[in-house]
Coordinates of C-alpha atoms and ligand atoms in Angstrom, one line a residue:
X1 CA -10.0 -6.0 55.8
X2 CA -6.9 -6.2 57.6
X3 CA -5.9 -3.5 59.8
X4 CA -2.5 -1.8 60.2
X5 CA -0.7 0.6 62.3
X6 CA 2.0 2.0 60.7
X7 CA 4.2 3.5 63.3
X8 CA 7.1 5.9 61.8
X9 CA 8.7 9.6 62.9
X10 CA 8.4 10.9 59.4
X11 CA 5.4 11.0 56.5
X12 CA 5.3 12.8 53.5
X13 CA 4.0 15.2 52.8
X14 CA 3.8 16.3 56.1
X15 CA 7.2 15.8 57.9
X16 CA 10.1 14.7 55.9
X17 CA 13.7 14.4 56.1
X18 CA 14.1 11.5 53.4
X19 CA 12.9 8.4 51.8
X20 CA 11.3 7.1 54.9
X21 CA 8.6 9.3 54.5
X22 CA 8.3 9.0 50.4
X23 CA 7.5 5.4 51.3
X24 CA 5.5 5.8 54.9
X25 CA 2.9 8.2 53.1
X26 CA 2.8 6.1 50.1
X27 CA 2.0 2.7 51.5
X28 CA -1.6 3.4 52.6
X29 CA -2.7 4.2 49.3
X30 CA -0.6 1.7 47.5
X31 CA -2.4 -0.9 49.9
X32 CA -5.8 0.0 49.7
X33 CA -6.6 -1.6 46.7
X34 CA -4.9 -5.1 48.7
X35 CA -7.7 -4.9 51.3
X36 CA -5.1 -3.3 53.6
X37 CA -6.8 -0.4 56.1
X38 CA -3.5 1.4 57.4
X39 CA -3.5 4.1 59.9
X40 CA -0.6 5.9 60.8
X41 CA 1.0 7.0 63.9
X42 CA 2.8 9.7 63.9
X43 CA 4.6 12.0 66.7
X44 CA 2.6 15.4 67.1
X45 CA 5.3 17.7 65.7
X46 CA 4.3 21.5 65.1
X47 CA 4.1 21.2 61.5
X48 CA 2.1 17.8 61.8
X49 CA -0.6 19.5 64.5
X50 CA -1.0 22.4 61.9
X51 CA -1.8 19.8 59.0
X52 CA -4.9 18.0 60.8
X53 CA -8.7 18.5 59.7
X54 CA -11.6 16.9 61.2
X55 CA -9.7 16.0 64.4
X56 CA -10.7 14.1 67.4
X57 CA -9.1 13.1 71.0
X58 CA -9.4 9.2 71.0
X59 CA -7.2 8.1 73.9
X60 CA -5.4 10.3 76.5
X61 CA -2.1 9.0 78.5
X62 CA -1.3 11.1 81.8
X63 CA 2.1 10.4 81.7
X64 CA 4.0 10.0 78.5
X65 CA 7.6 9.9 79.7
X66 CA 7.5 13.2 81.2
X67 CA 3.8 15.0 80.4
X68 CA 0.6 14.6 79.3
X69 CA -0.6 13.1 75.9
X70 CA -3.6 13.4 73.8
X71 CA -4.0 10.8 70.9
X72 CA -5.5 12.6 68.1
X73 CA -7.4 10.5 65.5
X74 CA -7.4 13.2 62.3
X75 CA -6.8 12.9 58.4
X76 CA -4.7 14.8 56.5
X77 CA -3.3 15.1 52.8
X78 CA -5.8 11.9 52.4
X79 CA -4.0 10.0 55.3
X80 CA -5.9 8.5 58.3
X81 CA -3.5 9.4 61.0
X82 CA -3.4 9.0 64.5
X83 CA -1.5 11.8 66.1
X84 CA 0.3 12.1 69.4
X85 CA 0.0 15.4 70.8
X86 CA 2.4 15.3 73.6
X87 CA 4.0 19.1 73.8
X88 CA 6.5 18.3 75.8
X89 CA 8.2 15.9 73.6
X90 CA 7.5 17.2 70.1
X91 CA 6.5 20.6 70.3
X92 CA 9.7 22.2 69.3
X93 CA 11.2 24.2 66.5
X94 CA 13.9 23.1 64.5
X95 CA 14.7 19.6 62.9
X96 CA 12.6 17.0 64.1
X97 CA 15.7 14.7 65.2
X98 CA 18.4 17.4 66.0
X99 CA 18.6 20.7 68.3
X100 CA 19.8 24.2 67.2
X101 CA 23.4 22.8 68.0
X102 CA 23.0 20.1 65.3
X103 CA 23.4 16.9 67.7
X104 CA 20.4 14.6 68.7
X105 CA 17.9 16.3 70.9
X106 CA 19.1 14.8 74.5
X107 CA 15.8 13.1 75.2
X108 CA 15.4 11.5 71.4
X109 CA 15.6 8.0 73.1
X110 CA 11.9 9.2 75.4
X111 CA 10.4 10.8 72.4
X112 CA 10.5 8.0 70.4
X113 CA 9.5 5.7 73.2
X114 CA 6.4 7.8 73.5
X115 CA 5.6 6.8 70.0
X116 CA 6.0 3.2 70.4
X117 CA 4.2 3.1 74.0
X118 CA 1.3 4.9 72.3
X119 CA 1.2 2.2 69.5
X120 CA 1.3 -0.5 72.3
X121 CA -1.8 1.0 74.1
X122 CA -3.4 1.5 70.6
X123 CA -2.9 -2.5 69.9
X124 CA -4.3 -3.2 73.5
X125 CA -7.0 -1.2 73.9
X126 CA -8.3 0.0 70.4
X127 CA -9.5 3.5 69.2
X128 CA -12.8 4.1 68.5
X129 CA -13.9 0.7 67.8
X130 CA -10.8 0.1 65.3
X131 CA -7.6 -2.1 67.0
X132 CA -4.7 -3.3 64.3
X133 CA -4.3 -6.5 63.8
X134 CA -0.6 -5.9 62.5
X135 CA 1.8 -3.1 63.7
X136 CA 4.1 -2.0 60.7
X137 CA 7.3 -0.8 62.8
X138 CA 9.6 1.7 60.8
X139 CA 13.2 2.1 61.9
X140 CA 15.0 2.2 65.1
X141 CA 12.0 5.1 66.2
X142 CA 9.4 2.4 66.3
X143 CA 11.8 -0.2 67.5
X144 CA 10.3 -0.5 71.1
X145 CA 7.1 -1.4 69.9
X146 CA 7.6 -5.2 70.9
X147 CA 9.0 -4.4 74.1
X148 CA 5.7 -2.6 75.2
X149 CA 3.6 -5.1 73.6
X150 CA 4.7 -7.4 76.3
X151 CA 4.0 -4.7 78.7
X152 CA 0.5 -4.5 77.9
X153 CA 0.1 -8.1 77.4
X154 CA -0.9 -7.7 73.7
X155 CA 1.7 -9.5 72.0
X156 CA -0.1 -12.6 71.4
X157 CA -3.2 -10.7 69.7
X158 CA -1.0 -8.6 67.5
X159 CA 1.4 -9.5 64.5
X160 CA 4.6 -7.2 64.2
X161 CA 6.6 -6.4 61.4
X162 CA 9.9 -4.2 61.4
X163 CA 11.1 -2.9 58.5
X164 CA 15.0 -1.5 58.4
X165 CA 15.2 1.4 56.2
X166 CA 18.6 2.3 57.6
X167 CA 20.8 0.2 59.6
X168 CA 23.0 2.9 60.3
X169 CA 21.0 4.6 63.1
X170 CA 20.6 2.6 66.4
X171 CA 18.6 4.4 68.6
X172 CA 21.3 4.2 71.4
X173 CA 20.7 4.8 75.0
X174 CA 22.7 4.4 78.2
X175 CA 21.6 2.0 80.7
X176 CA 20.7 4.5 83.0
X177 CA 17.8 5.2 80.9
X178 CA 16.6 1.8 81.3
X179 CA 13.9 2.7 84.5
X180 CA 12.8 6.0 82.9
X181 CA 12.0 4.5 79.5
X182 CA 10.1 1.5 81.2
X183 CA 11.9 -1.3 79.9
X184 CA 12.5 -4.4 81.6
X185 CA 16.1 -4.9 82.8
X186 CA 15.7 -8.9 82.5
X187 CA 15.7 -8.2 78.8
X188 CA 18.7 -6.1 78.9
X189 CA 21.3 -8.7 77.7
X190 CA 22.9 -9.9 74.2
X191 CA 19.9 -11.8 73.4
X192 CA 17.6 -8.7 74.2
X193 CA 17.9 -5.1 73.5
X194 CA 21.3 -4.7 75.1
X195 CA 24.2 -3.5 72.1
X196 CA 27.4 -3.1 73.7
X197 CA 26.3 -2.0 77.4
X198 CA 23.9 0.1 75.9
X199 CA 20.2 0.0 75.1
X200 CA 19.5 -0.2 71.3
X201 CA 15.6 0.5 70.0
X202 CA 16.9 -1.0 66.8
X203 CA 18.0 -4.3 68.4
X204 CA 15.0 -4.4 70.3
X205 CA 13.0 -4.1 67.1
X206 CA 15.3 -6.6 65.3
X207 CA 15.3 -9.2 68.2
X208 CA 11.4 -8.7 69.2
X209 CA 9.2 -8.3 65.9
X210 CA 7.6 -11.4 64.2
X211 CA 8.9 -10.5 60.9
X212 CA 11.9 -8.5 59.5
X213 CA 12.0 -6.5 56.5
X214 CA 14.1 -4.3 54.5
X215 CA 13.6 -2.1 51.4
X216 CA 15.2 -4.2 48.6
X217 CA 16.4 -7.9 48.2
X218 CA 20.1 -6.8 47.4
X219 CA 20.2 -5.0 51.0
X220 CA 18.5 -8.0 52.9
X221 CA 21.4 -10.2 51.7
X222 CA 24.2 -7.4 52.5
X223 CA 22.9 -7.0 56.3
X224 CA 23.8 -10.2 56.7
X225 CA 27.6 -9.5 56.1
X226 CA 29.7 -7.4 58.9
X227 CA 30.6 -4.9 56.0
X228 CA 27.0 -3.6 56.0
X229 CA 25.1 -4.7 59.2
X230 CA 26.8 -2.2 61.4
X231 CA 27.5 -4.6 64.2
X232 CA 23.9 -5.9 63.8
X233 CA 24.9 -8.3 61.5
X234 CA 24.9 -11.4 63.8
X235 CA 21.4 -10.7 65.2
X236 CA 20.4 -10.4 61.3
X237 CA 21.7 -14.2 60.5
X238 CA 20.5 -15.2 63.8
X239 CA 16.9 -13.9 62.3
X240 CA 17.5 -14.8 58.5
X241 CA 14.3 -17.0 58.3
X242 CA 12.0 -14.1 58.8
X243 CA 13.8 -11.6 56.9
X244 CA 12.9 -10.5 53.1
X245 CA 13.8 -7.4 51.4
X246 CA 10.6 -5.7 49.9
X247 CA 11.9 -3.2 47.3
X248 CA 10.4 0.2 47.6
X249 CA 8.2 1.8 45.1
X250 CA 7.5 5.6 44.2
X251 CA 4.3 7.6 44.4
X252 CA 3.4 7.3 40.8
X253 CA 0.7 10.3 41.4
X254 CA 3.8 12.7 42.6
X255 CA 6.2 11.8 40.7
X256 CA 4.9 11.5 37.0
X257 CA 6.7 13.8 34.2
X258 CA 3.1 14.0 32.3
X259 CA 1.1 15.6 35.5
X260 CA 3.9 17.4 37.4
X261 CA 2.9 20.8 38.3
X262 CA 6.3 21.9 38.6
X263 CA 7.9 21.2 35.2
X264 CA 6.9 21.6 31.5
X265 CA 4.8 18.4 31.2
X266 CA 6.3 15.7 29.0
X267 CA 5.4 12.0 27.9
X268 CA 8.7 11.1 26.2
X269 CA 12.3 12.1 26.6
X270 CA 12.1 14.7 23.6
X271 CA 10.1 16.6 26.0
X272 CA 13.0 17.2 28.4
X273 CA 14.3 20.0 26.2
X274 CA 12.3 22.8 27.9
X275 CA 12.9 21.6 31.1
X276 CA 16.6 21.5 30.6
X277 CA 17.1 24.7 29.2
X278 CA 14.9 26.5 32.1
X279 CA 17.1 24.2 34.4
X280 CA 20.5 25.2 32.8
X281 CA 19.1 29.1 33.5
X282 CA 18.2 28.5 36.8
X283 CA 21.5 27.2 38.1
X284 CA 23.4 29.8 35.6
X285 CA 25.0 27.1 33.4
X286 CA 26.2 27.7 29.9
X287 CA 25.1 25.6 27.0
X288 CA 27.4 22.6 26.3
X289 CA 27.2 19.5 24.2
X290 CA 27.6 17.1 27.5
X291 CA 25.3 15.8 29.8
X292 CA 23.8 18.0 32.4
X293 CA 24.1 15.8 35.4
X294 CA 21.8 16.6 38.6
X295 CA 22.0 15.5 42.5
X296 CA 19.5 15.4 45.0
X297 CA 20.7 14.5 47.9
X298 CA 21.3 14.4 51.8
X299 CA 25.0 15.5 52.2
X300 CA 26.4 12.5 54.3
X301 CA 28.9 9.8 54.1
X302 CA 26.7 7.3 53.2
X303 CA 25.7 9.0 50.0
X304 CA 29.5 8.7 48.7
X305 CA 29.1 12.4 47.2
X306 CA 33.1 13.1 48.2
X307 CA 33.5 10.6 45.6
X308 CA 32.1 13.1 43.2
X309 CA 33.7 15.6 44.2
X310 CA 37.5 14.1 43.6
X311 CA 35.9 12.7 40.1
X312 CA 34.3 15.7 39.1
X313 CA 37.1 17.2 37.3
X314 CA 36.8 14.1 34.7
X315 CA 33.3 14.9 34.3
X316 CA 33.9 18.4 33.5
X317 CA 37.1 17.7 31.0
X318 CA 34.4 15.3 28.9
X319 CA 31.9 18.2 28.2
X320 CA 29.9 17.4 31.3
X321 CA 27.8 19.7 33.7
X322 CA 26.6 19.2 37.4
X323 CA 23.5 20.3 39.3
X324 CA 23.6 19.8 43.1
X325 CA 20.7 20.1 45.7
X326 CA 21.5 19.3 49.0
X327 CA 22.1 19.7 52.4
X328 CA 23.8 18.0 55.7
X329 CA 26.9 17.9 56.9
X330 CA 29.1 21.1 57.1
X331 CA 32.5 19.7 55.4
X332 CA 30.5 18.3 52.6
X333 CA 28.3 21.5 52.0
X334 CA 31.4 23.6 52.0
X335 CA 33.4 21.4 49.5
X336 CA 30.7 21.6 46.9
X337 CA 30.0 25.4 47.8
X338 CA 33.9 25.4 46.6
X339 CA 33.6 23.1 43.3
X340 CA 31.1 25.5 41.9
X341 CA 33.9 27.6 41.9
X342 CA 36.0 26.2 39.2
X343 CA 33.4 25.5 36.0
X344 CA 30.0 24.6 35.1
X345 CA 28.6 23.4 38.3
X346 CA 26.0 24.7 40.1
X347 CA 25.1 24.2 43.5
X348 CA 21.8 24.7 46.1
X349 CA 22.6 24.0 49.7
X350 CA 19.0 23.5 51.3
X351 CA 15.9 21.3 51.0
X352 CA 13.6 22.2 48.4
X353 CA 10.8 19.7 47.1
X354 CA 9.9 21.9 44.0
X355 CA 13.5 22.4 42.6
X356 CA 13.9 18.5 43.2
X357 CA 11.2 17.7 40.5
X358 CA 12.4 20.2 38.1
X359 CA 15.8 18.5 38.4
X360 CA 14.5 15.5 37.5
X361 CA 13.0 16.5 34.8
X362 CA 15.8 19.1 33.3
X363 CA 19.0 16.6 34.3
X364 CA 20.0 14.4 31.7
X365 CA 21.4 11.9 34.4
X366 CA 21.3 11.6 38.0
X367 CA 24.3 10.7 39.9
X368 CA 23.9 8.1 43.3
X369 CA 27.1 7.2 44.2
X370 CA 26.1 6.0 47.6
X371 CA 28.8 3.5 50.0
X372 CA 25.7 2.2 51.0
X373 CA 21.9 2.5 49.8
X374 CA 19.0 0.1 51.7
X375 CA 16.9 1.4 48.5
X376 CA 17.1 5.0 47.2
X377 CA 14.3 6.9 45.7
X378 CA 16.0 9.5 43.3
X379 CA 17.7 6.8 40.9
X380 CA 13.9 5.7 40.3
X381 CA 12.5 9.1 40.0
X382 CA 15.1 9.3 37.5
X383 CA 13.8 6.5 35.6
X384 CA 10.3 7.8 35.4
X385 CA 11.8 10.9 34.2
X386 CA 14.0 9.5 31.6
X387 CA 16.8 10.8 33.2
X388 CA 19.6 8.1 33.5
X389 CA 20.7 7.3 36.7
X390 CA 24.4 6.4 37.4
X391 CA 24.7 4.4 40.7
X392 CA 27.0 2.4 42.9
X393 CA 26.6 -1.4 42.5
X394 CA 25.1 -1.5 46.2
X395 CA 21.7 -2.3 47.8
X396 CA 18.5 -1.3 46.0
X397 CA 20.8 0.8 43.4
X398 CA 21.9 -2.8 42.2
X399 CA 18.2 -3.7 41.9
X400 CA 16.5 -0.7 40.1
X401 CA 19.2 -0.2 37.3
X402 CA 20.0 -2.1 34.3
X403 CA 23.8 -1.5 33.7
X404 CA 25.1 -0.3 30.1
X405 CA 26.8 -3.4 29.5
X406 CA 28.0 -4.5 26.3
X407 CA 25.4 -7.6 26.3
X408 CA 22.6 -5.3 27.7
X409 CA 23.2 -2.7 25.2
X410 CA 23.1 -5.0 22.1
X411 CA 20.0 -6.1 23.5
X412 CA 18.9 -2.6 23.9
X413 CA 17.5 -3.0 27.6
X414 CA 19.9 -0.8 29.5
X415 CA 18.4 1.9 31.8
X416 CA 21.9 3.1 33.7
X417 CA 25.0 2.9 34.7
X418 CA 26.3 1.3 37.8
X419 CA 29.6 1.2 38.9
X420 CA 31.9 -1.2 41.5
X421 CA 33.8 -1.0 43.5
X422 CA 32.5 2.4 45.2
X423 CA 35.5 4.4 44.7
X424 CA 36.6 7.7 42.6
X425 CA 38.2 5.9 40.0
X426 CA 35.5 3.5 39.2
X427 CA 33.2 6.5 39.2
X428 CA 35.4 8.5 36.6
X429 CA 35.1 5.4 34.8
X430 CA 31.4 5.4 34.8
X431 CA 31.4 9.4 34.0
X432 CA 33.3 8.6 30.8
X433 CA 31.0 6.3 29.7
X434 CA 28.1 8.0 30.4
X435 CA 29.6 11.3 28.2
X436 CA 30.2 8.6 25.7
X437 CA 26.9 7.0 25.6
X438 CA 25.2 10.4 25.6
X439 CA 27.1 11.3 22.3
X440 CA 25.6 8.5 20.5
X441 CA 22.1 9.8 20.4
X442 CA 20.7 6.5 19.0
X443 CA 21.6 4.4 21.9
X444 CA 21.1 7.4 24.4
X445 CA 17.1 7.8 23.2
X446 CA 17.2 4.0 23.6
X447 CA 18.2 4.1 27.3
X448 CA 15.9 6.8 27.9
X449 CA 13.2 5.2 26.4
X450 CA 13.9 1.9 28.4
X451 CA 14.1 3.8 31.8
X452 CA 10.8 5.6 31.4
X453 CA 9.1 2.1 30.5
X454 CA 10.7 0.6 33.6
X455 CA 8.1 -0.2 36.4
X456 CA 9.3 1.9 39.6
X457 CA 5.3 1.8 41.1
X458 CA 4.3 -0.2 44.3
X459 CA 2.0 -2.9 42.4
X460 CA 4.2 -5.4 42.9
X461 CA 5.7 -4.8 46.1
X462 CA 2.0 -3.8 47.9
X463 CA 1.1 -7.3 47.3
X464 CA 4.2 -8.8 49.0
X465 CA 3.6 -6.2 52.3
X466 CA -0.2 -7.3 52.2
X467 CA 0.7 -11.0 52.2
X468 CA 3.1 -10.3 55.0
X469 CA 0.2 -8.9 57.0
X470 CA -2.0 -11.8 56.2
X471 CA 0.7 -14.5 57.2
X472 CA 0.6 -12.7 60.8
X473 CA -3.0 -12.0 61.2
X474 CA -4.8 -15.4 59.7
X475 CA -7.7 -14.7 61.7
X476 CA -8.6 -11.1 61.1
Ligands
ADP1 P1 17.6 8.8 52.1 O1 16.4 8.3 52.3 O2 18.6 7.8 52.3 O3 17.7 10.4 52.1 P2 16.1 8.5 49.4 O4 16.8 8.2 47.9 O5 15.5 7.1 49.6 O6 17.6 8.7 50.3 O7 15.2 9.4 49.6 C1 15.6 10.9 49.7 C2 14.4 11.6 49.3 O8 14.8 13.1 49.8 C3 13.8 11.7 48.0 O9 12.5 11.8 48.1 C4 14.4 13.1 47.8 O10 14.1 13.5 46.7 C5 14.4 14.1 48.9 N1 15.6 14.9 49.0 C6 16.8 14.7 49.8 N2 17.7 15.8 49.9 C7 16.8 16.8 49.3 C8 16.8 18.3 49.0 N3 17.9 19.0 49.5 N4 15.5 19.0 48.5 C9 14.6 18.0 48.1 N5 14.5 17.0 48.4 C10 15.2 16.1 49.1
GLC2 C1 16.6 5.2 53.9 C2 17.6 5.0 53.2 C3 17.1 5.0 51.6 C4 15.6 4.6 51.3 C5 14.4 5.1 52.3 C6 13.5 4.7 52.2 O1 16.5 6.4 54.4 O2 18.9 5.6 53.2 O3 18.2 4.2 51.0 O4 14.8 4.5 50.3 O5 15.2 4.8 53.9 O6 13.1 3.2 52.5

C-alpha cells in the first residue's frame, strides 16, 4: 500500500465551504481500490473535534505558532483523520476563514502554517508506525509544506503534490511575518515564495512541490495564460512539465438519485416530476410550461451570477422559472433578493445541504455561468440527476458537458449547453435555446437520458492520482 497524507483546510462531511471539501472527503474512498492508504490532516475546528470517534494523541508540539498542540489520530465519517487540536489557532466560532467582520482572520497565515508544519513533522517522524510516502497538498492552505519539509530535512524521503483547486486565493502575508512563520529569508525571492514583496503560501507550493495538478485539463491549460493565472501564470509556464489536469469526480454514494434520502428516488428522468412539484411548492412557484432552472452556489464574482441577474428577464419571458440557493457577497445576495420580487423566482440565502439535493432532483436545468471554474461540481450533480447543465465554456465546465450544438443534437449525444464568451448576451442566447429544447419533448428526454448516463464518478481520475503517487514513491 502506498501511504499518502492529504493536507487540507476542509473535508466533507465534517467541514465544508465549497467543492474542495467534497473532493478531499471523497478521495480516500476512491483511492482505496487503487492500493492507496490515504489519511487526511485537518485543523481541529470545533465541528471537527466534535465529530471524532476513537481518538488518541499521537504527537505533541509545544509551540505551534503561539500555543500547544496535540495531534490526534481518529476516525470520523468513515475517514482516517489526523487532527490538530490547537485551540489557539482553530477553536473559534464562525467561519473557518473569516471573522465576524467578514474579513480573513488576521492570523490566517499562522493558522495554516500550523497545518503545514504538522504535515512536515508527520513526514519526518511518522505517527504510530505510519509515515507518508507522499504528501498531497490542497490549495494555499497547504502550500508551505515543501518549505517545512526542508526545515525537517524530510524532502528527499517524501514526494509532494500540490493541487490547485482555485488560483484566486494566494495566502499572502507581509514580509514582516517571515520570522514568526519560521520561513527561510534566503528563499524570499522571485524563484522562491516571494510574490511582489509579500510571502505567498500558494507560490511556495507551486515552486516547491514535486508535481502540480489542477482539477480539470482545461483549467490546467488556462493557468498558463495571464487571463486565468492570477499573476502566477509565469510560474505555471516555468513548471508546465510537472503540471497536469485531473478531473474531479463526484461522490456517487452521496449524489445518487436512486438512493438519495433527501428526494423522492428515481432511476430515470420521468421520476423527476414529483420532485419538481415539491420544489415548486417549497419555493412558492406557480405551474409553468417552461423549464425550472436552479442555482446552487457561492455568490461571488467568480460564479458570474450577476450575468444571470441581467439575463433573467429573457428566461422569464420565455416561460422559464428560477430557484436559487446561495450565500456570499452582500451585494449579490441583495441583488437576488430584489430579483425575487418581479416574477417566478425563488431565492434562499444561506447554506443548506439537504435543500441542495432537493434542487438537483427537482430542477429541469442547473445554471453555472462562471467567469472561471477550475472544475465545478454542481454541473456534474446536475448530469447525474438528469438536470441539464447550462454552463460557461471555461475550465472544468468545458470538460464535463457536451454542448447541444446542431452536430451533437443530430448525433444524439448532447448533455447540456455551453455559452461563450461569458457575457449576459451569450447567456441570454443559451437560455432561449434551453427553453426551445425543453419544448421539444423528444430531444429533451434524450438529453436527460444522456446526462444521467454520462460517467461522473472517480474511477478514471482515481487511477490517475494513484499513478502520480506511485511515480513519486517508486520504492514504497
Ligand atoms: P466551489 O468550490 O467553487 O464553490 P464547486 O461547484 O466545486 O464550487 O462546489 C460547490 C459545492 O458547495 C457543491 O457541493 C455545492 O453543492 C455546494 N454548495 C454551494 N453553495 C451551497 C449552498 N448555499 N448550500 C448548500 N450547498 C452549497
Ligand atoms: C474550487 C473551485 C471549483 C472546484 C473545487 C474542487 O473551489 O472553485 O471549481 O470544483 O475547488 O476542486
